[in-house]
mmCIF file as gemmi writes it, N, C-alpha and C atoms, coordinates in Angstrom:
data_model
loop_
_atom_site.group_PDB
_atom_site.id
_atom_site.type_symbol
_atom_site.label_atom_id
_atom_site.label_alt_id
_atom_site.label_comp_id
_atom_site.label_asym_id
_atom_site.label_entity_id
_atom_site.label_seq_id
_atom_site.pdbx_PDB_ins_code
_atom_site.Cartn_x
_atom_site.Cartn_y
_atom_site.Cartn_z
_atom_site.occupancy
_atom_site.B_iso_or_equiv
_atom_site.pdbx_formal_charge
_atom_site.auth_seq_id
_atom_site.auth_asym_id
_atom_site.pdbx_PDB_model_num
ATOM 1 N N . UNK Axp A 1 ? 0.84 -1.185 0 1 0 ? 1 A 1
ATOM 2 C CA . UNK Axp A 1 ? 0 0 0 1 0 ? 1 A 1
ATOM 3 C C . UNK Axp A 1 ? 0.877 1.238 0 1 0 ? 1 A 1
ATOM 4 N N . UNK Axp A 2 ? 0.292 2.269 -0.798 1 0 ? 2 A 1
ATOM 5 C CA . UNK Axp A 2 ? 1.087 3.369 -0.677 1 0 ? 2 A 1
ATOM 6 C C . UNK Axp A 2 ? 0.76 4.439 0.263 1 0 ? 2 A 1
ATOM 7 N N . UNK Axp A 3 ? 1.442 5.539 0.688 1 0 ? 3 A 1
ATOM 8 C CA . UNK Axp A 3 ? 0.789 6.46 1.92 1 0 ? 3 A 1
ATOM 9 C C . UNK Axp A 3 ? -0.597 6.717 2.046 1 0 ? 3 A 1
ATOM 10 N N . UNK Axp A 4 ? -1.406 6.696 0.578 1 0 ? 4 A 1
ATOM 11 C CA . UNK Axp A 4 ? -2.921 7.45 0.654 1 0 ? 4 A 1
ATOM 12 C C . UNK Axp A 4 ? -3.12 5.791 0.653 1 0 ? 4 A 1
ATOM 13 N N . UNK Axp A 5 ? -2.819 4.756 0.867 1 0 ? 5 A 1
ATOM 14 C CA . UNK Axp A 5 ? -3.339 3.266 1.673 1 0 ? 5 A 1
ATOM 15 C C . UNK Axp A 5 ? -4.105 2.328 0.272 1 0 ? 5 A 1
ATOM 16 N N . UNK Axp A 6 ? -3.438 2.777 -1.29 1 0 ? 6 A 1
ATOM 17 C CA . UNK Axp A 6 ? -4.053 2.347 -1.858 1 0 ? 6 A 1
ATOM 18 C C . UNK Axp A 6 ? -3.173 1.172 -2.609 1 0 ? 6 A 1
ATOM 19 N N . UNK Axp A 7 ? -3.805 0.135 -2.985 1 0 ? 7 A 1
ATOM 20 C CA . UNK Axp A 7 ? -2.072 -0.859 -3.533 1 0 ? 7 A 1
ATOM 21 C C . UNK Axp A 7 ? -1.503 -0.902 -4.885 1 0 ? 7 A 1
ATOM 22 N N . UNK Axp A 8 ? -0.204 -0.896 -4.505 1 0 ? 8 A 1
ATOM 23 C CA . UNK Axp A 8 ? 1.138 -0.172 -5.311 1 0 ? 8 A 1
ATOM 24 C C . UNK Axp A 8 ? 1.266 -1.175 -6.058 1 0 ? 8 A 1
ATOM 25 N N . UNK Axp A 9 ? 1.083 -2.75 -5.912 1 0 ? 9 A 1
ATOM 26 C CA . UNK Axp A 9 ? 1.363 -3.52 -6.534 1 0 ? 9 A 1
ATOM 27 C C . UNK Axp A 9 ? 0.83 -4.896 -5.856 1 0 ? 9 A 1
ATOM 28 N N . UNK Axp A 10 ? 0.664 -5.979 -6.722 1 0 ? 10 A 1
ATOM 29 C CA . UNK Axp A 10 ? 0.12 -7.153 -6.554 1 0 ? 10 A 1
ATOM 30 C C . UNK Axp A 10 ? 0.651 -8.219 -7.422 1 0 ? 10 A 1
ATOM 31 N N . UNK Axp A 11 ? 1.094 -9.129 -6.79 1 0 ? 11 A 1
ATOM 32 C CA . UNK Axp A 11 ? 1.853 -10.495 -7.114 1 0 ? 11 A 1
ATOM 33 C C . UNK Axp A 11 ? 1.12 -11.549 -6.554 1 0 ? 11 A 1
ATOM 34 N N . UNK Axp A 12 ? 1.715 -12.94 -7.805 1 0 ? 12 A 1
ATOM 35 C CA . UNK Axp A 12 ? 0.81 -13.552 -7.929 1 0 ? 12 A 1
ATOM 36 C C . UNK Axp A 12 ? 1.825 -14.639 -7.263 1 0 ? 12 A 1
ATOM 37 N N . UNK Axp A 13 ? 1.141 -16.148 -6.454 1 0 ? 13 A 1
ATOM 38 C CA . UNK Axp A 13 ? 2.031 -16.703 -5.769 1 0 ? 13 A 1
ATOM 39 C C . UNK Axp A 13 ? 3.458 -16.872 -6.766 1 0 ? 13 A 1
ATOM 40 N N . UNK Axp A 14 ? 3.367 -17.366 -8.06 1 0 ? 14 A 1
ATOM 41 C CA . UNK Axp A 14 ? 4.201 -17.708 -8.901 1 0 ? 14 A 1
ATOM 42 C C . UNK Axp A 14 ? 5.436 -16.639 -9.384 1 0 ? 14 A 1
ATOM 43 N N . UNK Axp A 15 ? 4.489 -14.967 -9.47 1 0 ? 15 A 1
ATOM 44 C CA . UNK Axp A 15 ? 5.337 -13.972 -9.69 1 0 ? 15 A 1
ATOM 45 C C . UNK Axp A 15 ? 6.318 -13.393 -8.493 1 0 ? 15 A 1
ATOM 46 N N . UNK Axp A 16 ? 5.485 -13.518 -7.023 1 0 ? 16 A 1
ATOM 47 C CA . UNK Axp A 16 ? 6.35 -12.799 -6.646 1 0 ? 16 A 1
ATOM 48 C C . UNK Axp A 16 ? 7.766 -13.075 -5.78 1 0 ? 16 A 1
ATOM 49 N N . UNK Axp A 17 ? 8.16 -14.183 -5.829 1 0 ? 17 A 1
ATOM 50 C CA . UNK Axp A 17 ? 9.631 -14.399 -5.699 1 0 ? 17 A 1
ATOM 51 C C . UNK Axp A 17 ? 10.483 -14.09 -4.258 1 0 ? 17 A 1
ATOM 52 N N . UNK Axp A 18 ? 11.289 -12.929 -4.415 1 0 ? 18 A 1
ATOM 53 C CA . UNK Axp A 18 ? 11.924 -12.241 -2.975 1 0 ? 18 A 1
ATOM 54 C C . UNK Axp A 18 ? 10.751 -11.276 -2.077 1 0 ? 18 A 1
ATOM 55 N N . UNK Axp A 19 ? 9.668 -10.776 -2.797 1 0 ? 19 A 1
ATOM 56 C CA . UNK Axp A 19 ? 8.74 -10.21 -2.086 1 0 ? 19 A 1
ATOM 57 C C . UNK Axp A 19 ? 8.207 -11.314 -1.503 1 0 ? 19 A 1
ATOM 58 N N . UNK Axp A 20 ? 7.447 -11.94 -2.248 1 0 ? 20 A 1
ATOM 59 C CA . UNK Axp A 20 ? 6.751 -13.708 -1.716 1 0 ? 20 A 1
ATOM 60 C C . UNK Axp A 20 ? 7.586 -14.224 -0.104 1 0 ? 20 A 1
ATOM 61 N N . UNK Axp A 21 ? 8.786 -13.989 -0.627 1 0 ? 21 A 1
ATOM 62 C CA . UNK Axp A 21 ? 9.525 -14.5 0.298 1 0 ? 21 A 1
ATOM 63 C C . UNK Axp A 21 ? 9.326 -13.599 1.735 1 0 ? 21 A 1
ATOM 64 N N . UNK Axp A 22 ? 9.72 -12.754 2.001 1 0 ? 22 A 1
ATOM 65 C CA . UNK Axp A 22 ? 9.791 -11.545 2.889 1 0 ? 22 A 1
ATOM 66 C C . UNK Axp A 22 ? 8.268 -11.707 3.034 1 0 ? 22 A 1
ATOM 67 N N . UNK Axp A 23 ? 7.349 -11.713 2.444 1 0 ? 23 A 1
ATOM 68 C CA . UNK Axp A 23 ? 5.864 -11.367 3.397 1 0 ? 23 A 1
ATOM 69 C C . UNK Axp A 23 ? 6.238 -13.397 4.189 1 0 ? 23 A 1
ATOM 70 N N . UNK Axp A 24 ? 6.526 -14.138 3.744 1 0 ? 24 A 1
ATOM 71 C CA . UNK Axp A 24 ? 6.669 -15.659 4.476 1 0 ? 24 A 1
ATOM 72 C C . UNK Axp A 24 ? 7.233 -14.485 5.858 1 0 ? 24 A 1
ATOM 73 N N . UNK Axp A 25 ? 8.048 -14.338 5.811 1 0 ? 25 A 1
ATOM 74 C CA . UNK Axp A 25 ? 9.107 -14.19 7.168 1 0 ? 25 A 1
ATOM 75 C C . UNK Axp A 25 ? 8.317 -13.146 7.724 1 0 ? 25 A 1
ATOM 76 N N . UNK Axp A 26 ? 7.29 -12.105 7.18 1 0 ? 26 A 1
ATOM 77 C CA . UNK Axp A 26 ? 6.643 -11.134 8.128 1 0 ? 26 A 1
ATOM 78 C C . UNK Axp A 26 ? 5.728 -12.525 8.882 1 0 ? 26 A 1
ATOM 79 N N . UNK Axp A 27 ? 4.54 -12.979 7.979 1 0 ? 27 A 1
ATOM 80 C CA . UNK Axp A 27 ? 3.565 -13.934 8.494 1 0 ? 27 A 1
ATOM 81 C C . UNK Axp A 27 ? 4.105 -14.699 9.647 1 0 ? 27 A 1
ATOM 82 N N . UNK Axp A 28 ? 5.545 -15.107 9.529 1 0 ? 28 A 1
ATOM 83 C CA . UNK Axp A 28 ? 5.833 -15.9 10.47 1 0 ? 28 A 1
ATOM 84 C C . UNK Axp A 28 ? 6.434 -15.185 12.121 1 0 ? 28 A 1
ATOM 85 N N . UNK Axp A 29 ? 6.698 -14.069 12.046 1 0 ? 29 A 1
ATOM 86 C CA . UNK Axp A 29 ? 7.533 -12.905 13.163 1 0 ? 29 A 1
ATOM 87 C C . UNK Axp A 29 ? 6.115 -12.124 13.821 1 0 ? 29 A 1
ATOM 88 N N . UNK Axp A 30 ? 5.145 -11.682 12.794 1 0 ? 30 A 1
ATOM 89 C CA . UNK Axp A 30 ? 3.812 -11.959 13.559 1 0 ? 30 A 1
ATOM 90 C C . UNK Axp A 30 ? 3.222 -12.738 13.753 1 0 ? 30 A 1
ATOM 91 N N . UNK Axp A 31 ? 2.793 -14.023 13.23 1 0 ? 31 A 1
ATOM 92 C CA . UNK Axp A 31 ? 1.725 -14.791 13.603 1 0 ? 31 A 1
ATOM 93 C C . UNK Axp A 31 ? 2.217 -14.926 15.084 1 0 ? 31 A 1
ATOM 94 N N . UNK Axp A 32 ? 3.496 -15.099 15.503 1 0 ? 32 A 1
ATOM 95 C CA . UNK Axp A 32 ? 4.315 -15.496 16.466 1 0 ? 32 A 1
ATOM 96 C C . UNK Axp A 32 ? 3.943 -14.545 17.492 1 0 ? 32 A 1
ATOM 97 N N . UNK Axp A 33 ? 3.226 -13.705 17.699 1 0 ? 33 A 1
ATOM 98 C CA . UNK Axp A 33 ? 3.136 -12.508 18.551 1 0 ? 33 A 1
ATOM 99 C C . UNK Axp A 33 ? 1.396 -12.296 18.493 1 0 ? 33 A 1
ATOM 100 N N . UNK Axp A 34 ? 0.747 -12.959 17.579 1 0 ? 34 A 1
ATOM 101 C CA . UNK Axp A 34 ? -0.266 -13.223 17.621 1 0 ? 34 A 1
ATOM 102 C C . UNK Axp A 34 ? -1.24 -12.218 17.01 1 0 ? 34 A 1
ATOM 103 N N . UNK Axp A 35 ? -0.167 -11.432 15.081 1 0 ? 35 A 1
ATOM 104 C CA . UNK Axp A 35 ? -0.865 -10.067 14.428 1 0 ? 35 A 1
ATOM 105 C C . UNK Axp A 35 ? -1.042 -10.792 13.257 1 0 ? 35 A 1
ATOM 106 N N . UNK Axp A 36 ? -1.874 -9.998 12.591 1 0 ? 36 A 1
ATOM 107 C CA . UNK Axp A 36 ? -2.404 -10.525 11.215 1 0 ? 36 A 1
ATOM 108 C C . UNK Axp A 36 ? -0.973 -9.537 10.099 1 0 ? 36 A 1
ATOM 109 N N . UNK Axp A 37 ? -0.346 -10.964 9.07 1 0 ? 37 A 1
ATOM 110 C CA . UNK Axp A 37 ? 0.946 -9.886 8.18 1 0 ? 37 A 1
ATOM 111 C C . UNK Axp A 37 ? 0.214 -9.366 7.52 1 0 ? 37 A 1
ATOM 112 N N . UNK Axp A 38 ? -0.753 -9.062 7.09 1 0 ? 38 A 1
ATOM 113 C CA . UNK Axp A 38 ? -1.944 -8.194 6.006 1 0 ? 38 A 1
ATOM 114 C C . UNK Axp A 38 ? -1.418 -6.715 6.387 1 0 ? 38 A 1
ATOM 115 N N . UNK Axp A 39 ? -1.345 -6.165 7.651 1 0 ? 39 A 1
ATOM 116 C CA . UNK Axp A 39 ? -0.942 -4.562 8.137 1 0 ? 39 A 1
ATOM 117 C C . UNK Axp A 39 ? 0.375 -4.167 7.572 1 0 ? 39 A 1
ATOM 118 N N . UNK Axp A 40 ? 0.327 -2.884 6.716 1 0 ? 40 A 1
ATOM 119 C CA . UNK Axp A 40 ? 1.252 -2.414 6.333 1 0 ? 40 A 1
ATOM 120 C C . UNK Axp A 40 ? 2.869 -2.869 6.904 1 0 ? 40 A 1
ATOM 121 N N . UNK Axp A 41 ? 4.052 -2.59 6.387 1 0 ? 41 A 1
ATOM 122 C CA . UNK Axp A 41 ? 5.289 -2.761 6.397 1 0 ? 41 A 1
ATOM 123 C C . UNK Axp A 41 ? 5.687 -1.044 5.825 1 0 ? 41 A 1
ATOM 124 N N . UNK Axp A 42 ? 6.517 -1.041 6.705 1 0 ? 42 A 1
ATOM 125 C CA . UNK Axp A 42 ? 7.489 0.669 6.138 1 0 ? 42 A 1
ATOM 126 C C . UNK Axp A 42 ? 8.496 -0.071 5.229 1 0 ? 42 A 1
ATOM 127 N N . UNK Axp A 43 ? 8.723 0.624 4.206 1 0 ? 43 A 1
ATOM 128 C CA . UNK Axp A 43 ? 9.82 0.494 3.208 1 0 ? 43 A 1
ATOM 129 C C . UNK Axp A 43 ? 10.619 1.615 3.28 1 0 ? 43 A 1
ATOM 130 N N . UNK Axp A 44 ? 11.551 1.955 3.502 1 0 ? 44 A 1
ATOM 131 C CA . UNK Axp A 44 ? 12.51 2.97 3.484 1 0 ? 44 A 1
ATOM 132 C C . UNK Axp A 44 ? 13.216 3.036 3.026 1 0 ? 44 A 1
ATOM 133 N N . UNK Axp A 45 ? 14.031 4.574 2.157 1 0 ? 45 A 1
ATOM 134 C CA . UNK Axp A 45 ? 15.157 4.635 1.743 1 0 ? 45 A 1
ATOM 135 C C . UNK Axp A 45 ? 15.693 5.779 2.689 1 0 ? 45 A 1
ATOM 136 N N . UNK Axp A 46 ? 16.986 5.388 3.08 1 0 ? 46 A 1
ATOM 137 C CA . UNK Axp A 46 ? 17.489 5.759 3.715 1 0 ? 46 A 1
ATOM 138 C C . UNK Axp A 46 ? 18.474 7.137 2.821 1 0 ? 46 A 1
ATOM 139 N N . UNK Axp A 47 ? 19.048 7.954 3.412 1 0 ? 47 A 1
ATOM 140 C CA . UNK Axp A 47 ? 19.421 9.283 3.039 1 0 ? 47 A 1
ATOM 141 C C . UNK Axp A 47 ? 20.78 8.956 2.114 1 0 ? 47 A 1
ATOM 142 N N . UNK Axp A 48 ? 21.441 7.388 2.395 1 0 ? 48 A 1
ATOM 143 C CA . UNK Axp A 48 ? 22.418 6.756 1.81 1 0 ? 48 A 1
ATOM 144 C C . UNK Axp A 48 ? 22.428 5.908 0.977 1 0 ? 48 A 1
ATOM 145 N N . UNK Axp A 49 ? 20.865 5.638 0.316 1 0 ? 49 A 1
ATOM 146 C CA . UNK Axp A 49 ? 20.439 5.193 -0.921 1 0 ? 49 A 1
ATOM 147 C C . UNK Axp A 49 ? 19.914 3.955 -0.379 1 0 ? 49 A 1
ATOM 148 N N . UNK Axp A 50 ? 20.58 3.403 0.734 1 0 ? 50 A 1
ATOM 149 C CA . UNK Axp A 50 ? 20.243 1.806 1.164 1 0 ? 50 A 1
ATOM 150 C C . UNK Axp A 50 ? 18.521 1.81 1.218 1 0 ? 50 A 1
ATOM 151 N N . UNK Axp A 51 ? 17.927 0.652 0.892 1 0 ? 51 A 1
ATOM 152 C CA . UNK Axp A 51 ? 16.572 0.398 1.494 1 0 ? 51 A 1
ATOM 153 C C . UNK Axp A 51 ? 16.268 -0.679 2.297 1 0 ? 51 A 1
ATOM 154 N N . UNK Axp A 52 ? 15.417 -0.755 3.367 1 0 ? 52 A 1
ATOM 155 C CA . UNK Axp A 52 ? 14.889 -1.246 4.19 1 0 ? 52 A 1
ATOM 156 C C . UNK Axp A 52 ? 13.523 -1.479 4.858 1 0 ? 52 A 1
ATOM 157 N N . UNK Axp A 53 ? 13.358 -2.485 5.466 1 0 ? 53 A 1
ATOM 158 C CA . UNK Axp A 53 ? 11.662 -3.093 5.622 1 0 ? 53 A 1
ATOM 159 C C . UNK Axp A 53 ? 11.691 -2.728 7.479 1 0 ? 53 A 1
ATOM 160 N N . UNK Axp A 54 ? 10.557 -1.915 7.728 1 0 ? 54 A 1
ATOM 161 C CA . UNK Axp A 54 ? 10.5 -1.593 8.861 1 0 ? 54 A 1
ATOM 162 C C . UNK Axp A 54 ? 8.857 -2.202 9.413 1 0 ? 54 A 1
ATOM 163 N N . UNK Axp A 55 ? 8.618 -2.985 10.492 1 0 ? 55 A 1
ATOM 164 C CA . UNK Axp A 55 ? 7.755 -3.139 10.835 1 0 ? 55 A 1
ATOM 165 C C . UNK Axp A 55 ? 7.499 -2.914 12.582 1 0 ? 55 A 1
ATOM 166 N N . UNK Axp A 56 ? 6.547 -1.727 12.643 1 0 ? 56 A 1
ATOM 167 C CA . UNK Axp A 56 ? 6.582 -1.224 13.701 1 0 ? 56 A 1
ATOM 168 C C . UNK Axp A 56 ? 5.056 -2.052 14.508 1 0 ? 56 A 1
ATOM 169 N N . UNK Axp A 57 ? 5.047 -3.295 14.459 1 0 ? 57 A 1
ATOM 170 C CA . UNK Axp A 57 ? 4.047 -3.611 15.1 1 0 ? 57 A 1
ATOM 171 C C . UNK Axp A 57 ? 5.161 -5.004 15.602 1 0 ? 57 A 1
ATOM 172 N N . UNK Axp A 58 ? 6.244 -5.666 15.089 1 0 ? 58 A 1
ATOM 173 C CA . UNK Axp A 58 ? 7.198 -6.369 15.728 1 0 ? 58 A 1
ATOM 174 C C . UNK Axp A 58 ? 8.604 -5.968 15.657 1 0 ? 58 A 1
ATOM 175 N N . UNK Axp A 59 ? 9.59 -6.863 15.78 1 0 ? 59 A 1
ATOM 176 C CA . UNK Axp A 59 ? 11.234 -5.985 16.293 1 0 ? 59 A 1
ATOM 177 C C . UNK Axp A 59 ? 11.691 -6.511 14.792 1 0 ? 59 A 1
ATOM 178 N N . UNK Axp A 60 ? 10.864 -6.462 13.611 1 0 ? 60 A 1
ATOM 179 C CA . UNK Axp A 60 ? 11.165 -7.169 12.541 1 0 ? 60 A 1
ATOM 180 C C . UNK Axp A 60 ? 11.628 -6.333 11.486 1 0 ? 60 A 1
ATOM 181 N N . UNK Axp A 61 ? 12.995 -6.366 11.165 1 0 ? 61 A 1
ATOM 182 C CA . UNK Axp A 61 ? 13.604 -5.399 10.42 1 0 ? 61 A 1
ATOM 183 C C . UNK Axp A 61 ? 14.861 -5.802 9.173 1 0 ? 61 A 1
ATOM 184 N N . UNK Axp A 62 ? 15.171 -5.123 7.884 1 0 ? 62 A 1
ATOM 185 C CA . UNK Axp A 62 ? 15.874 -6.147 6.909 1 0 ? 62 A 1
ATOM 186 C C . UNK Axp A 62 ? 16.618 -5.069 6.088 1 0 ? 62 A 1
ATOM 187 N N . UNK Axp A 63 ? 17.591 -5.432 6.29 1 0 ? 63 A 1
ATOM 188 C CA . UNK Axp A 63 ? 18.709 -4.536 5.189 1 0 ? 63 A 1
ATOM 189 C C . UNK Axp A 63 ? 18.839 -4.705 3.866 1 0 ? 63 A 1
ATOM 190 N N . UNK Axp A 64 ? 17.907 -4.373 3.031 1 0 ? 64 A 1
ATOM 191 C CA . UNK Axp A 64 ? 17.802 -5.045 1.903 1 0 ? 64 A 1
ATOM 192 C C . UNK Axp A 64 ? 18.962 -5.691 0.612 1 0 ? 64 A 1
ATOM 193 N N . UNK Axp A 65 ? 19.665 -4.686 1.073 1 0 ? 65 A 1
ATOM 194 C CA . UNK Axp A 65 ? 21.04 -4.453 0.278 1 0 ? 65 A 1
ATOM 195 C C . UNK Axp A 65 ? 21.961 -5.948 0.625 1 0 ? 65 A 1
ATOM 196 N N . UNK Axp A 66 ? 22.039 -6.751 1.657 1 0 ? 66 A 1
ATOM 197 C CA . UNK Axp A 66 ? 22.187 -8.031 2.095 1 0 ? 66 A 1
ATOM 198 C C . UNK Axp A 66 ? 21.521 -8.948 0.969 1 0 ? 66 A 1
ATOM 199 N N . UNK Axp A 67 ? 20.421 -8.787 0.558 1 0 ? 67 A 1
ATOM 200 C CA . UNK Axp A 67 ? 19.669 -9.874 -0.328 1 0 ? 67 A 1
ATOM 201 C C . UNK Axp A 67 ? 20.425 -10.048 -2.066 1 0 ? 67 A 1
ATOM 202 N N . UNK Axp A 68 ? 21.268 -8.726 -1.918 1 0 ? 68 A 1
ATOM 203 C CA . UNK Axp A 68 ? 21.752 -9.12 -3.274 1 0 ? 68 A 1
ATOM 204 C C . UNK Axp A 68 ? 21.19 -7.557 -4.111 1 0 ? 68 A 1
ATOM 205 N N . UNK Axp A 69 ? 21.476 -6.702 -5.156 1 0 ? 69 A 1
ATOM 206 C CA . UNK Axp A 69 ? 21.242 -5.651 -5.876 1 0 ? 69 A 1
ATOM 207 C C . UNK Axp A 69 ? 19.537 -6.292 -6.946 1 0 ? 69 A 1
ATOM 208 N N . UNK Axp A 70 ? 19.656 -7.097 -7.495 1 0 ? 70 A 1
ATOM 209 C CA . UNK Axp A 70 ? 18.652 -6.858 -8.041 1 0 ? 70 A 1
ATOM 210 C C . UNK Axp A 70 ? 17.059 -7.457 -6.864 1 0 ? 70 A 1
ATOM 211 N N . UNK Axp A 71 ? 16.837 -8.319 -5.926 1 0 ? 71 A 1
ATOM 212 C CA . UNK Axp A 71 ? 16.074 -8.2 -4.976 1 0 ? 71 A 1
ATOM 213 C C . UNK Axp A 71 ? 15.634 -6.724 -4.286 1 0 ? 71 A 1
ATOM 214 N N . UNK Axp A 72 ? 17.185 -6.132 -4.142 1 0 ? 72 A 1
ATOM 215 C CA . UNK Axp A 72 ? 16.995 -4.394 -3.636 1 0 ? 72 A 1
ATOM 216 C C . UNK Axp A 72 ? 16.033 -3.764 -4.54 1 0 ? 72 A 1
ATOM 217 N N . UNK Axp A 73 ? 16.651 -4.397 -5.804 1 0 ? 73 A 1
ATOM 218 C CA . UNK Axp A 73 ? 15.652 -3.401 -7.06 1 0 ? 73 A 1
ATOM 219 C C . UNK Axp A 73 ? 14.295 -3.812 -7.249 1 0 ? 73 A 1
ATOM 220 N N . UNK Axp A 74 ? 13.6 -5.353 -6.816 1 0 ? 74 A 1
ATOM 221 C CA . UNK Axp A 74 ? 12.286 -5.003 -6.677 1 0 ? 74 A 1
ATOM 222 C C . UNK Axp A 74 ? 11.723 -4.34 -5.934 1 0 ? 74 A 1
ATOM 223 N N . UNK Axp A 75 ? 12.001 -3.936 -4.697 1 0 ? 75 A 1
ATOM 224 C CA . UNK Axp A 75 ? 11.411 -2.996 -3.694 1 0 ? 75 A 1
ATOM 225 C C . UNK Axp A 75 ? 12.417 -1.617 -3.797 1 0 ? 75 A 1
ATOM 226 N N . UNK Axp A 76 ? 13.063 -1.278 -4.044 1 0 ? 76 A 1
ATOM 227 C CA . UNK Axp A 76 ? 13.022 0.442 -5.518 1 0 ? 76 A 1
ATOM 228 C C . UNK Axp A 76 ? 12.428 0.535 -6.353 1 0 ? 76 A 1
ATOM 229 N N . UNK Axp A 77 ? 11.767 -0.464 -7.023 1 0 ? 77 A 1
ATOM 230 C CA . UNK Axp A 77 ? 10.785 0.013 -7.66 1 0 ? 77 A 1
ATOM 231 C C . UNK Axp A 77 ? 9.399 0.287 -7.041 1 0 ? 77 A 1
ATOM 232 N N . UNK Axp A 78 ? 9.108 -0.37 -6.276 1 0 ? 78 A 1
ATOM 233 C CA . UNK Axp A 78 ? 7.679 -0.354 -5.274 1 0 ? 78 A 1
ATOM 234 C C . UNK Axp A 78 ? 7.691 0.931 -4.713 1 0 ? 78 A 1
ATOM 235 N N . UNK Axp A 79 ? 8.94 1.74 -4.288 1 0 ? 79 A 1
ATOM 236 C CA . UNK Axp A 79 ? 9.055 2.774 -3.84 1 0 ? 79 A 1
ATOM 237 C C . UNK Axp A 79 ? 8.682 3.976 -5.406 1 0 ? 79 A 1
ATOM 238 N N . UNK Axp A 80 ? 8.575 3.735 -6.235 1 0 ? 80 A 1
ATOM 239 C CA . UNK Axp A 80 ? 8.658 4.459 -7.381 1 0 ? 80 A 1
ATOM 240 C C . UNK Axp A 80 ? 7.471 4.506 -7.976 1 0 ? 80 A 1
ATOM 241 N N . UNK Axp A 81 ? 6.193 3.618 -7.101 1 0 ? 81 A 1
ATOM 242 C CA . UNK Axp A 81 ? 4.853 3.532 -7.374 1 0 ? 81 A 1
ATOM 243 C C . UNK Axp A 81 ? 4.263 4.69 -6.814 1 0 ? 81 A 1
């Protein structure tokens, strides 16, 4: 979802890959705490170009730049929606 809460993009189990992946690991860091992963995730770019997944409802957080440059680049582009 984007700030006015409307969605930026939609993947299909088959398409979406490293995103697919990362909502697995939200579902699993909340279910664990007992939240639904459906509630937004912060995506950030940081002032040093890096981007990152911020979720302020658990201590669940990801340096994207770790996953490899083109994974970074599907979520730079999500930011570009």
């Amino acid at each position: 979802l984007g700030l006015d809460g409307q969605v930026i993009a939609e993947f299909s189990p088959q398409e979406g890959g490293f995103v697919a992946g990362i909502y697995r690991v939200l579902e699993r860091e909340r279910g664990a705490v007992g939240l639904d992963a459906s509630e937004p995730i912060r995506l950030v770019r940081f002032s040093d170009g890096r981007i990152g997944l911020r979720d302020d409802l658990t201590d669940f957080r990801a340096e994207l730049f770790g996953f490899g440059a083109d994974n970074e680049a599907v979520f730079a582009r999500l930011l570009e929606e």
